[in-house]
Coordinates of C-alpha atoms and ligand atoms in Angstrom, one line a residue:
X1 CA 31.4 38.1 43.6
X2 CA 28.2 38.4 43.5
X3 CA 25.2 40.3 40.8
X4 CA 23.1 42.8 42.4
X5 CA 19.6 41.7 42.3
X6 CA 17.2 43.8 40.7
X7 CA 15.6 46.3 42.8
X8 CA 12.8 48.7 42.6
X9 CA 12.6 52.2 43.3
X10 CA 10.8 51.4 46.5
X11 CA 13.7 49.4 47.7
X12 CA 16.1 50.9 50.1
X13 CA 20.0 51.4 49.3
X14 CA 22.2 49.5 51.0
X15 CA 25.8 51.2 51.9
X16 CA 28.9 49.5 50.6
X17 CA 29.4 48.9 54.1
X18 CA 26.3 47.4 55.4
X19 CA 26.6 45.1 51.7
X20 CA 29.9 43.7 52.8
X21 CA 28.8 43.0 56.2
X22 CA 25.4 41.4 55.4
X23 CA 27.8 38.8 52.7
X24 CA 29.3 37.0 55.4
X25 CA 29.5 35.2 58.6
X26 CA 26.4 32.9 57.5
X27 CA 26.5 29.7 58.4
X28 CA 24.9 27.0 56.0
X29 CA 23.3 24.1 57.4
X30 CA 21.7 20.9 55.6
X31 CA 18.4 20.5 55.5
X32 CA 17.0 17.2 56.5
X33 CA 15.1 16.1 53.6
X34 CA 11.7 14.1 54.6
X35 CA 11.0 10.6 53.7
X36 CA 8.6 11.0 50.5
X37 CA 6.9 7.1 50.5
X38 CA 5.0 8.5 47.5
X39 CA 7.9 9.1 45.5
X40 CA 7.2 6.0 44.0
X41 CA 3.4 6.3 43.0
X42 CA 5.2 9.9 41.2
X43 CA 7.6 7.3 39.3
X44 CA 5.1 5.2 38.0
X45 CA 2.8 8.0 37.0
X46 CA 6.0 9.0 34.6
X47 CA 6.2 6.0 33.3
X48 CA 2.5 5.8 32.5
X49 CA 2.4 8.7 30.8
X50 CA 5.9 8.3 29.1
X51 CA 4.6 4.9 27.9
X52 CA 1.4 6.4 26.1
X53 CA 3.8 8.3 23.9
X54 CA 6.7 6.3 23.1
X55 CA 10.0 7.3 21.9
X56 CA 8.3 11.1 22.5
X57 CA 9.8 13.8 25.2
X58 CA 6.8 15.2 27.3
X59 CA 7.1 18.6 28.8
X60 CA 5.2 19.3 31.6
X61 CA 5.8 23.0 34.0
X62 CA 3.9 23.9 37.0
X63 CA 3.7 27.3 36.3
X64 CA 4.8 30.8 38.0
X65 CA 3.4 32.6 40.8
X66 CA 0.5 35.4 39.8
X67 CA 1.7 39.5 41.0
X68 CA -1.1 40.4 43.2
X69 CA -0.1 44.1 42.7
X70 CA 3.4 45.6 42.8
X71 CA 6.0 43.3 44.5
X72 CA 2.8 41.0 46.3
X73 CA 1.8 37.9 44.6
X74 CA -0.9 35.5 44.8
X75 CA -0.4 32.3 46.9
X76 CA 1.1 29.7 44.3
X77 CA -0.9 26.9 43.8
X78 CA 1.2 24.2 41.8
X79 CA -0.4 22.8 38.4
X80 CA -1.8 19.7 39.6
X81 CA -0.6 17.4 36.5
X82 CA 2.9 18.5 37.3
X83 CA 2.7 17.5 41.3
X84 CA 0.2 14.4 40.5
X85 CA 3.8 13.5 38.1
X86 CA 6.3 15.0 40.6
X87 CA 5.4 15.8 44.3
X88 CA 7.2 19.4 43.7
X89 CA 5.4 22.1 45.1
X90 CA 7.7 25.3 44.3
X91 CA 6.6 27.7 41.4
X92 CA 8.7 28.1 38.4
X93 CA 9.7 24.2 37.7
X94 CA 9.4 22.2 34.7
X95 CA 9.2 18.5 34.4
X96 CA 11.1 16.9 30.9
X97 CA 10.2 13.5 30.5
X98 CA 12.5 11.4 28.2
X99 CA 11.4 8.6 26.4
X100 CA 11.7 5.4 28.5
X101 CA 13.7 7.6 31.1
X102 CA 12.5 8.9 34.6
X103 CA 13.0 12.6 33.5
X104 CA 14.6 15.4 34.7
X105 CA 13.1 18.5 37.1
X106 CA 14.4 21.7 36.0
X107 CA 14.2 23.7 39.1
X108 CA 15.5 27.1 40.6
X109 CA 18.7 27.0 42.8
X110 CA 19.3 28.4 45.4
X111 CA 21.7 31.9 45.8
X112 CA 24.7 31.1 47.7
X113 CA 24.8 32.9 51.2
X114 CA 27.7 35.2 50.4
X115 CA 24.9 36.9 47.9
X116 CA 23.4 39.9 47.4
X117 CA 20.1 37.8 46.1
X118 CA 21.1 35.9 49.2
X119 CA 19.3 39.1 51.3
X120 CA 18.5 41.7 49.0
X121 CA 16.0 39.6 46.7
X122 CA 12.1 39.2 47.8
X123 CA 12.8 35.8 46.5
X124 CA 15.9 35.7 48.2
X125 CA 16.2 33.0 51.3
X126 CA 16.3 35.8 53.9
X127 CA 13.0 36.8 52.5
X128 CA 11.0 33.7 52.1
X129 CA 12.8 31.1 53.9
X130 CA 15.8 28.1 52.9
X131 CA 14.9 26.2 50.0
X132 CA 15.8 22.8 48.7
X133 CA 19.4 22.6 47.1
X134 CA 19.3 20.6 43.6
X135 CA 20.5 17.4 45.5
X136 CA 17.7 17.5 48.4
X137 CA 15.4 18.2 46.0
X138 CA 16.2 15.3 44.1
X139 CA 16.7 12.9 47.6
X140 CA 13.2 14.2 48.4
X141 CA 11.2 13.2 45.3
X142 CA 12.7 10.4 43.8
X143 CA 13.9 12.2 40.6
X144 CA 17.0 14.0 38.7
X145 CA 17.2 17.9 39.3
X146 CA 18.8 20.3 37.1
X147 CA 19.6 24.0 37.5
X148 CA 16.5 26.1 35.9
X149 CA 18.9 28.6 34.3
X150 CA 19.9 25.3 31.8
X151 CA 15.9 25.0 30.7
X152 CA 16.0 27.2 27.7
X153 CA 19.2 25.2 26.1
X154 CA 17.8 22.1 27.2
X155 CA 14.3 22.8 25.6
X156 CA 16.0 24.4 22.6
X157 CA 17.9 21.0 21.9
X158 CA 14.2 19.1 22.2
X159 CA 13.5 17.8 18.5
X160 CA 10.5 19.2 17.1
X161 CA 8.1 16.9 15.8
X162 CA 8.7 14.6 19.0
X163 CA 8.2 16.8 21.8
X164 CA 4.8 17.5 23.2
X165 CA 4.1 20.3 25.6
X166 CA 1.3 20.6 28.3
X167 CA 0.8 24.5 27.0
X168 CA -1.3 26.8 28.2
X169 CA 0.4 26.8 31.8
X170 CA 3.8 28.5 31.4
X171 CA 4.2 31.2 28.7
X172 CA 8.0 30.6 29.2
X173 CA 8.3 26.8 28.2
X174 CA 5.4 27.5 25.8
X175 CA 7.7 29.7 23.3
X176 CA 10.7 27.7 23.8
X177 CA 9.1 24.1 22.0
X178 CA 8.0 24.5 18.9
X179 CA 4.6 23.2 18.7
X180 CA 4.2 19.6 17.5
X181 CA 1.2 19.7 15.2
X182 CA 1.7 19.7 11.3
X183 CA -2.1 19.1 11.0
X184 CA -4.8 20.3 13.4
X185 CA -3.0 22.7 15.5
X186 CA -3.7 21.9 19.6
X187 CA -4.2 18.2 19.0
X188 CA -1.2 16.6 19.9
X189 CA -0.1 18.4 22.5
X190 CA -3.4 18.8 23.7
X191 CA -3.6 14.8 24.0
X192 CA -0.5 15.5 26.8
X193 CA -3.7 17.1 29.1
X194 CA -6.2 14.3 28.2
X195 CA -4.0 11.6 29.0
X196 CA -2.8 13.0 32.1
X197 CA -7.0 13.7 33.3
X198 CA -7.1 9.7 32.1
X199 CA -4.4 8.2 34.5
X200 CA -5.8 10.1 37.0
X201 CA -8.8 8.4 36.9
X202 CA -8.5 5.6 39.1
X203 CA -6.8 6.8 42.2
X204 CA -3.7 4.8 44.3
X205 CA -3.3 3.8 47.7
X206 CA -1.5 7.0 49.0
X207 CA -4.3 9.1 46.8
X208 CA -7.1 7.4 48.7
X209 CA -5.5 8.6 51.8
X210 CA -4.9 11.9 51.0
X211 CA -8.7 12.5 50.0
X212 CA -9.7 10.8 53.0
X213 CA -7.8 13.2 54.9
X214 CA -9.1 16.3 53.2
X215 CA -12.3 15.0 54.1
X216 CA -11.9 14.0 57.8
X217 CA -10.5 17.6 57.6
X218 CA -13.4 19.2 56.2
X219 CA -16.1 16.8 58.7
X220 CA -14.3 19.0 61.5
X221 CA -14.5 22.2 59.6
X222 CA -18.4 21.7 59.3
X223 CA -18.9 20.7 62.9
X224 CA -16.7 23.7 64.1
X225 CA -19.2 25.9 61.5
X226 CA -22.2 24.0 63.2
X227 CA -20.8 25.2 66.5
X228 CA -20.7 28.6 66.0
X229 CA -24.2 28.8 63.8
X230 CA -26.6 30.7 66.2
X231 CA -30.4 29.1 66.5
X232 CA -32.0 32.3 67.2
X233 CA -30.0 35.4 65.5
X234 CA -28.4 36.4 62.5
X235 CA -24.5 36.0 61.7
X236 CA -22.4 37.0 58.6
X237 CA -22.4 34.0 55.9
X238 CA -18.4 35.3 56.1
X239 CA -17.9 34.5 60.0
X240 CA -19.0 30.7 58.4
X241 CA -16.6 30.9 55.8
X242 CA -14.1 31.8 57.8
X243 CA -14.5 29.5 60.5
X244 CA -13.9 26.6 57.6
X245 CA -11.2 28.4 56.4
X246 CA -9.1 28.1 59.5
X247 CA -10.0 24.6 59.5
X248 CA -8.8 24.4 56.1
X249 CA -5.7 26.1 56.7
X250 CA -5.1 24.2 60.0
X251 CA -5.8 20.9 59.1
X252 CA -4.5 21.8 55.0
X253 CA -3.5 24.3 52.7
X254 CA -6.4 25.9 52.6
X255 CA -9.8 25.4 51.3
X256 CA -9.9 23.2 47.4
X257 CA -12.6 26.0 46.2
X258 CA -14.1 29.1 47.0
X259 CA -16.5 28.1 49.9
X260 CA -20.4 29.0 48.7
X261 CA -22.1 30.2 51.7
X262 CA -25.5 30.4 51.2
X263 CA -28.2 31.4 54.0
X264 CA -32.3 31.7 52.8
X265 CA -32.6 32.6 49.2
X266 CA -28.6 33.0 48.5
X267 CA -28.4 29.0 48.6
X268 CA -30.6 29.1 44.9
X269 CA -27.6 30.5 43.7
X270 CA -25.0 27.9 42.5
X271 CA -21.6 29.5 42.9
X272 CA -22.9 32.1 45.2
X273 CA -19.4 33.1 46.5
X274 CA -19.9 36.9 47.8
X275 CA -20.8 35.2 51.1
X276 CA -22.3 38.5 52.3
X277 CA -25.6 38.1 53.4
X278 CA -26.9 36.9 56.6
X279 CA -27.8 33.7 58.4
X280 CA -31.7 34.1 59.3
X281 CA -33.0 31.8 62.0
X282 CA -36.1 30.0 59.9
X283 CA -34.2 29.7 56.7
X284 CA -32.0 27.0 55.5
X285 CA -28.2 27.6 55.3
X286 CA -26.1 25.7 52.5
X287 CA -22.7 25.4 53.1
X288 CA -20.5 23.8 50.0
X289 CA -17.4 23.7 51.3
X290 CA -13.9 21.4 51.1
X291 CA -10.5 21.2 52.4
X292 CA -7.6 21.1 50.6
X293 CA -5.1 18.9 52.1
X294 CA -1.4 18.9 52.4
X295 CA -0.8 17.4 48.7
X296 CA -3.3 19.2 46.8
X297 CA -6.1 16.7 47.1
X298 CA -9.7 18.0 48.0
X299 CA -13.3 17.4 49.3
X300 CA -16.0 18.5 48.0
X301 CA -18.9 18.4 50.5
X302 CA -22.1 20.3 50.9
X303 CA -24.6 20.1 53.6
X304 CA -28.1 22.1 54.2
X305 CA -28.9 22.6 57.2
X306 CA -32.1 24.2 59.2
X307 CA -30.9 27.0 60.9
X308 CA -33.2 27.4 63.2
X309 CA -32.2 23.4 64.5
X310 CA -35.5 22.0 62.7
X311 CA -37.0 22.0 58.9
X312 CA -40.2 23.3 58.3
X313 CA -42.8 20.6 56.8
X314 CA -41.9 21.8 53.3
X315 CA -38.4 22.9 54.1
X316 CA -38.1 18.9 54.9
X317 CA -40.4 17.4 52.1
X318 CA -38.0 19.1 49.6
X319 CA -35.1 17.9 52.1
X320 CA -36.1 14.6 51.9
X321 CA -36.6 14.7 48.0
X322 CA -33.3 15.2 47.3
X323 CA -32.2 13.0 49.9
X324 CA -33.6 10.2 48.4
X325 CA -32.2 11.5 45.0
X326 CA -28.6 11.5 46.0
X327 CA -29.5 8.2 48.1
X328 CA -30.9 6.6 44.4
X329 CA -27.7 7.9 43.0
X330 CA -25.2 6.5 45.6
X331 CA -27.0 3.1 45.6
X332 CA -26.5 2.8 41.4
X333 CA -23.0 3.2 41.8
X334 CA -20.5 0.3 40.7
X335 CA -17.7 -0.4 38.4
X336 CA -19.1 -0.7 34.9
X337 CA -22.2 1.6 35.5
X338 CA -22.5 4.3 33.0
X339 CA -21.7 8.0 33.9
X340 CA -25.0 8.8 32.5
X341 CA -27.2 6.5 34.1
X342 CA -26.1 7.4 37.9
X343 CA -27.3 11.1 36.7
X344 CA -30.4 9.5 35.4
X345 CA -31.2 7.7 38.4
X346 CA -30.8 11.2 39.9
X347 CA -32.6 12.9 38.3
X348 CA -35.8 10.4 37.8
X349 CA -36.1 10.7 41.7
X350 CA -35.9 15.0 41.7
X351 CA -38.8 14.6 39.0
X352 CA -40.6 12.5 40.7
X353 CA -40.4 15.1 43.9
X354 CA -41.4 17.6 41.8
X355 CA -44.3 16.0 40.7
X356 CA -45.5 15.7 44.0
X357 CA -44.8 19.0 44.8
X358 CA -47.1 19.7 41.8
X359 CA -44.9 22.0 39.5
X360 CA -43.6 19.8 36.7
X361 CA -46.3 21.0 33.5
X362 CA -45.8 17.5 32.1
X363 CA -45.6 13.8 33.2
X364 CA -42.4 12.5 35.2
X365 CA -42.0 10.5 31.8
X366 CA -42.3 13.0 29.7
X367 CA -39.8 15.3 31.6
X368 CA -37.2 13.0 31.6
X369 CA -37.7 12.4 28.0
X370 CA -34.3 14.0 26.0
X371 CA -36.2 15.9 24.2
X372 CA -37.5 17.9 26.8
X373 CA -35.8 17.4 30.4
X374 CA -37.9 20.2 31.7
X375 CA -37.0 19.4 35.6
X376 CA -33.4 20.7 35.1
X377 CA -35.5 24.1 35.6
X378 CA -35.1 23.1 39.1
X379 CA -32.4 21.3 38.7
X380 CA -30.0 23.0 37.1
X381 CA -26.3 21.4 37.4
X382 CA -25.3 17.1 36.9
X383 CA -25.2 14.6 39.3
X384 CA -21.6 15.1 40.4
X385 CA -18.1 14.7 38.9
X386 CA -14.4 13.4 39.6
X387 CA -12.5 14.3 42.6
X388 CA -8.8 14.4 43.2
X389 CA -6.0 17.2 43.2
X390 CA -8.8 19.3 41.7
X391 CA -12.3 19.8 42.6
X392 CA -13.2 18.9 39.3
X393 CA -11.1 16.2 38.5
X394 CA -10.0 15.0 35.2
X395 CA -11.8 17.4 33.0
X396 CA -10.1 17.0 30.1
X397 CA -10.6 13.3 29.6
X398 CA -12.4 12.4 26.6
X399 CA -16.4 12.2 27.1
X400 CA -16.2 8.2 26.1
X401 CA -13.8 7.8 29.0
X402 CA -15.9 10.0 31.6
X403 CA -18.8 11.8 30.4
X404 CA -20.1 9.1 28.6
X405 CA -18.2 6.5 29.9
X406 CA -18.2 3.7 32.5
X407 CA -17.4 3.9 36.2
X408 CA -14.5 1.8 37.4
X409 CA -13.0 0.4 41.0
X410 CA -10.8 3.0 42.3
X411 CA -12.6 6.2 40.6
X412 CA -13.7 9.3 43.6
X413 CA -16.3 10.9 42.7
X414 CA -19.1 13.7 44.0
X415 CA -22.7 12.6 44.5
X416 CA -24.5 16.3 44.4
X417 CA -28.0 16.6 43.6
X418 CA -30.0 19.6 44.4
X419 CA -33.2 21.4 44.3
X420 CA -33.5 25.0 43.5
X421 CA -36.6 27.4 43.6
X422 CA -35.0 30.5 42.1
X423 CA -36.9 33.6 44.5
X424 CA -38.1 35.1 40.9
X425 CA -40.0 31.5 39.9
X426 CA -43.6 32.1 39.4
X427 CA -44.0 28.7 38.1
X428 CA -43.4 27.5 41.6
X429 CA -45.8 28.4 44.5
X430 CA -44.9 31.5 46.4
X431 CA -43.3 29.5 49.7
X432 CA -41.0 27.6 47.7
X433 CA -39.5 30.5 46.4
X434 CA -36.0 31.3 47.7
X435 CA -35.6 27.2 48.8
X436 CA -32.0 25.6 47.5
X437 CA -30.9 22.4 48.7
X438 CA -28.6 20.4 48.0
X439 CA -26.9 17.5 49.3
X440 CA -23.3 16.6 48.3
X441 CA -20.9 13.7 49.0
X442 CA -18.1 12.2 48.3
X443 CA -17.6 8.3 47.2
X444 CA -15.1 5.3 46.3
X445 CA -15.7 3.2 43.7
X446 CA -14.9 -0.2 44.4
X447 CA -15.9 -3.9 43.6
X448 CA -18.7 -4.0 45.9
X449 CA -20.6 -0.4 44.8
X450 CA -19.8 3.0 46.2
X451 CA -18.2 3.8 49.7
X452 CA -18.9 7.2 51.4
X453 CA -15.7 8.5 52.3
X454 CA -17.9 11.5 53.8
X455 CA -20.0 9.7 55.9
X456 CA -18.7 11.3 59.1
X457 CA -21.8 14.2 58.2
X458 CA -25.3 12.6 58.7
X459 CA -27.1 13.5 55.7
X460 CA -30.9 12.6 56.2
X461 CA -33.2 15.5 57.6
X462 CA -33.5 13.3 61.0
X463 CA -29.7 13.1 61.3
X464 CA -28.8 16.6 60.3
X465 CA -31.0 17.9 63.1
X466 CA -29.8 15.2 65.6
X467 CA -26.0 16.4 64.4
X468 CA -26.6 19.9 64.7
X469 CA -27.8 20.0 67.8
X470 CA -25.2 18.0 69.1
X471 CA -22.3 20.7 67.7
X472 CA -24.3 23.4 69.3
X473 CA -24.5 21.3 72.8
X474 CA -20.7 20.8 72.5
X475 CA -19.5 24.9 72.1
X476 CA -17.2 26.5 69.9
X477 CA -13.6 24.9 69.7
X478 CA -10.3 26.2 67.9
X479 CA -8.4 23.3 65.7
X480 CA -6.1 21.9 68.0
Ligands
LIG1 N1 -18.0 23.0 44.8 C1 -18.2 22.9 43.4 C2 -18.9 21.7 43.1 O1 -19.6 21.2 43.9 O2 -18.8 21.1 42.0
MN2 MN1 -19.0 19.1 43.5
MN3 MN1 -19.3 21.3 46.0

């Protein structure tokens, strides 16, 4: 016999009758369980990360979902070292890794169809859809499933002192495992997060084709934007977000970020996400923008574009600055190059440009000196950064590995640079005020130097004009 579920006052009662009619006469069908290919890449991440601690238990959850207000909750986004080890997208699961072993998915059943949770529950089946039993589950990704009611036991049994926790994602598993550290507290289970963000470095096969996905997804989504972006009157930065967004959710889950909209002065603004202003025919548009695709991996792309259908002589001198920029960056890129010296190659070009444009105070030398780097006035953000199941990639990876490390074959990573003339500068001359550009693309590493997996958008001024005028001569178009 069933429990009842817990209920709210808002729910409605349910007479003894209709209870006992609702319980039966369901039938229970199987539910074909895909082929996962990639179950194996999931496997060898395990062992990867089992292997870097040995004879240790490694306890990885995905978190739960987020209440949006009341009984409405947030879209679940699975933590992405969890699915980059398991492929699992449902909230609430926990990976426990055993030494040497392939580990075991604690995971939440599913209420048998003579339940009350059955139909009564907003988590119930009847209410969200069938899930995976324990045993499809397991078929499905390549790994052993147990019943999430048997976590706390199973966590309680851990021995402390040899199990590390990625914390800091589910409060839950957090106070069930005793922390680890007898010395610096944080450090050892914190080295769970940096060893994770330092497999993921160097992307696989099936990786590689999910990003290049995401990114043939998110090519469409800027040319259905382009298609829609009137020459000669003002639209809503929003009715551009949202196109992309039905791209994104077409094509993928949705969009990797919040999308940064920004027509005429609102694209100085880095994470200008309000999207509320308007697109003014003269002005420049940047559109920062990515798709995330069906297995959490994302672009990260950002184009500028005239709105008008052609730059101005100085809306293209600056264009063509940080084009050449982002081209000097791109063209530095190989295995064994240093993080750093991609953003220096960068950045030497920008100063340059804004030498010419006569606003650096000092020397291009000088500016680039440490001690002053007086162009990141103008400059403001880095070169770029790793790409994968997040938009910023492996963040926790120690700065030897990434920061102030060496590229290597297989790494993804953004190539961004920008200008920005804030519309407050006086240091700049008054029609350069309100100008942000900025150019971003994403790119393979591999033996021969950097591949742009985004090339599908032209990104010199000559091309960008060509492009956009060929999305306006082709019309609007729904995702098909
Ligand atoms: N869209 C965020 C970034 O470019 O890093
Ligand atoms: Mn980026
Ligand atoms: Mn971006």
């Amino acid at each position: 016999m069933s429990e009842k579920p817990k209920t709210e006052s808002h729910d409605p009662d349910y007479p003894e009758k209709l209870l006992e009619f609702m319980r039966t006469g369901w039938r229970n069908d199987p539910m074909p369980v895909p082929e996962r290919p990639q179950a194996g890449h999931h496997a060898r991440r395990r062992a990867a990360l089992s292997s870097a601690f040995p004879g240790e238990i490694i306890v990885v959850p995905t978190g739960h979902e987020r209440v949006r207000a009341n009984d409405t909750n947030h879209p679940f986004r699975p933590g992405s070292d969890f699915a980059w080890l398991t492929g699992d997208y449902d909230p609430g699961s926990v990976l426990v890794l055993h030494p040497g072993g392939e580990g075991v998915l604690y995971t939440e059943t599913r209420a048998s169809r003579d339940s009350d949770e059955f139909f009564r529950s907003r988590q119930g089946e009847l209410w969200v859809g069938r899930r995976q039993t324990l045993g499809e589950k397991a078929t499905e990704l390549g790994i052993q499933t147990a019943a999430k009611s048997e976590l706390t036991s199973a966590l309680a049994d851990l021995p402390p002192g040899r199990t590390r926790v990625l914390r800091g994602v589910d409060h839950v598993v957090d106070a069930g495992v005793q922390p680890y550290d007898t010395d610096e507290p944080g450090t050892r289970d914190g080295e769970v997060a940096q060893v994770i963000a330092e497999l993921k470095l160097v992307k696989d096969e099936w990786e590689l084709a999910q990003l290049r996905a995401a990114i043939e997804a998110t090519v469409r989504g800027f040319e259905d934007v382009a298609r829609v972006l009137p020459a000669d009157r003002a639209v809503s930065e929003r009715l551009i977000e949202g196109v992309f967004a039905l791209r994104a959710r077409h094509d993928g889950n949705g969009v990797g970020y919040s999308s940064i909209v920004g027509a005429g002065a609102h694209g100085t603004i880095l994470h200008w996400t309000h999207n509320h202003g308007a697109t003014l025919p003269g002005e420049l548009l940047l559109m920062d923008m990515g798709v995330e695709g069906h297995h959490l991996y994302t672009a990260d792309v950002t184009r500028t574009v005239p709105i008008s259908g052609t730059f101005t002589p100085l809306q293209r001198q600056v264009y063509d600055i940080v084009y050449e920029s982002q081209q000097a960056g791109i063209d530095s890129i190989k295995p064994g190059v240093n993080f750093k010296d991609v953003h220096q190659a960068c950045m030497r070009v920008l100063a340059e440009g804004l030498h010419a444009l006569g606003i650096l105070p000092v020397s291009v030398d000088e500016a680039m000196d440490k001690e002053s780097t007086l162009y990141r006035r103008w400059t403001l953000h880095g070169f770029g950064h790793m790409l994968g199941t997040d938009v910023h990639d492996c963040a926790r990876a120690r700065k030897e590995k990434y920061r102030e490390g060496q590229l290597d074959e297989g790494y993804v990573l953004t190539v961004e640079p920008g200008l920005y003339f804030q519309p407050e500068d006086e240091l700049v001359p008054a029609e350069l005020r309100g100008i942000g550009i900025r150019i971003e693309d994403d790119v393979l590493i591999t033996q021969e130097g950097a591949i742009v997996l985004s090339n599908g958008l032209p990104r010199s001024s000559d091309e960008v004009e060509a492009w956009l005028a060929a999305q306006r001569e082709a019309g609007p178009r729904l995702p098909a």
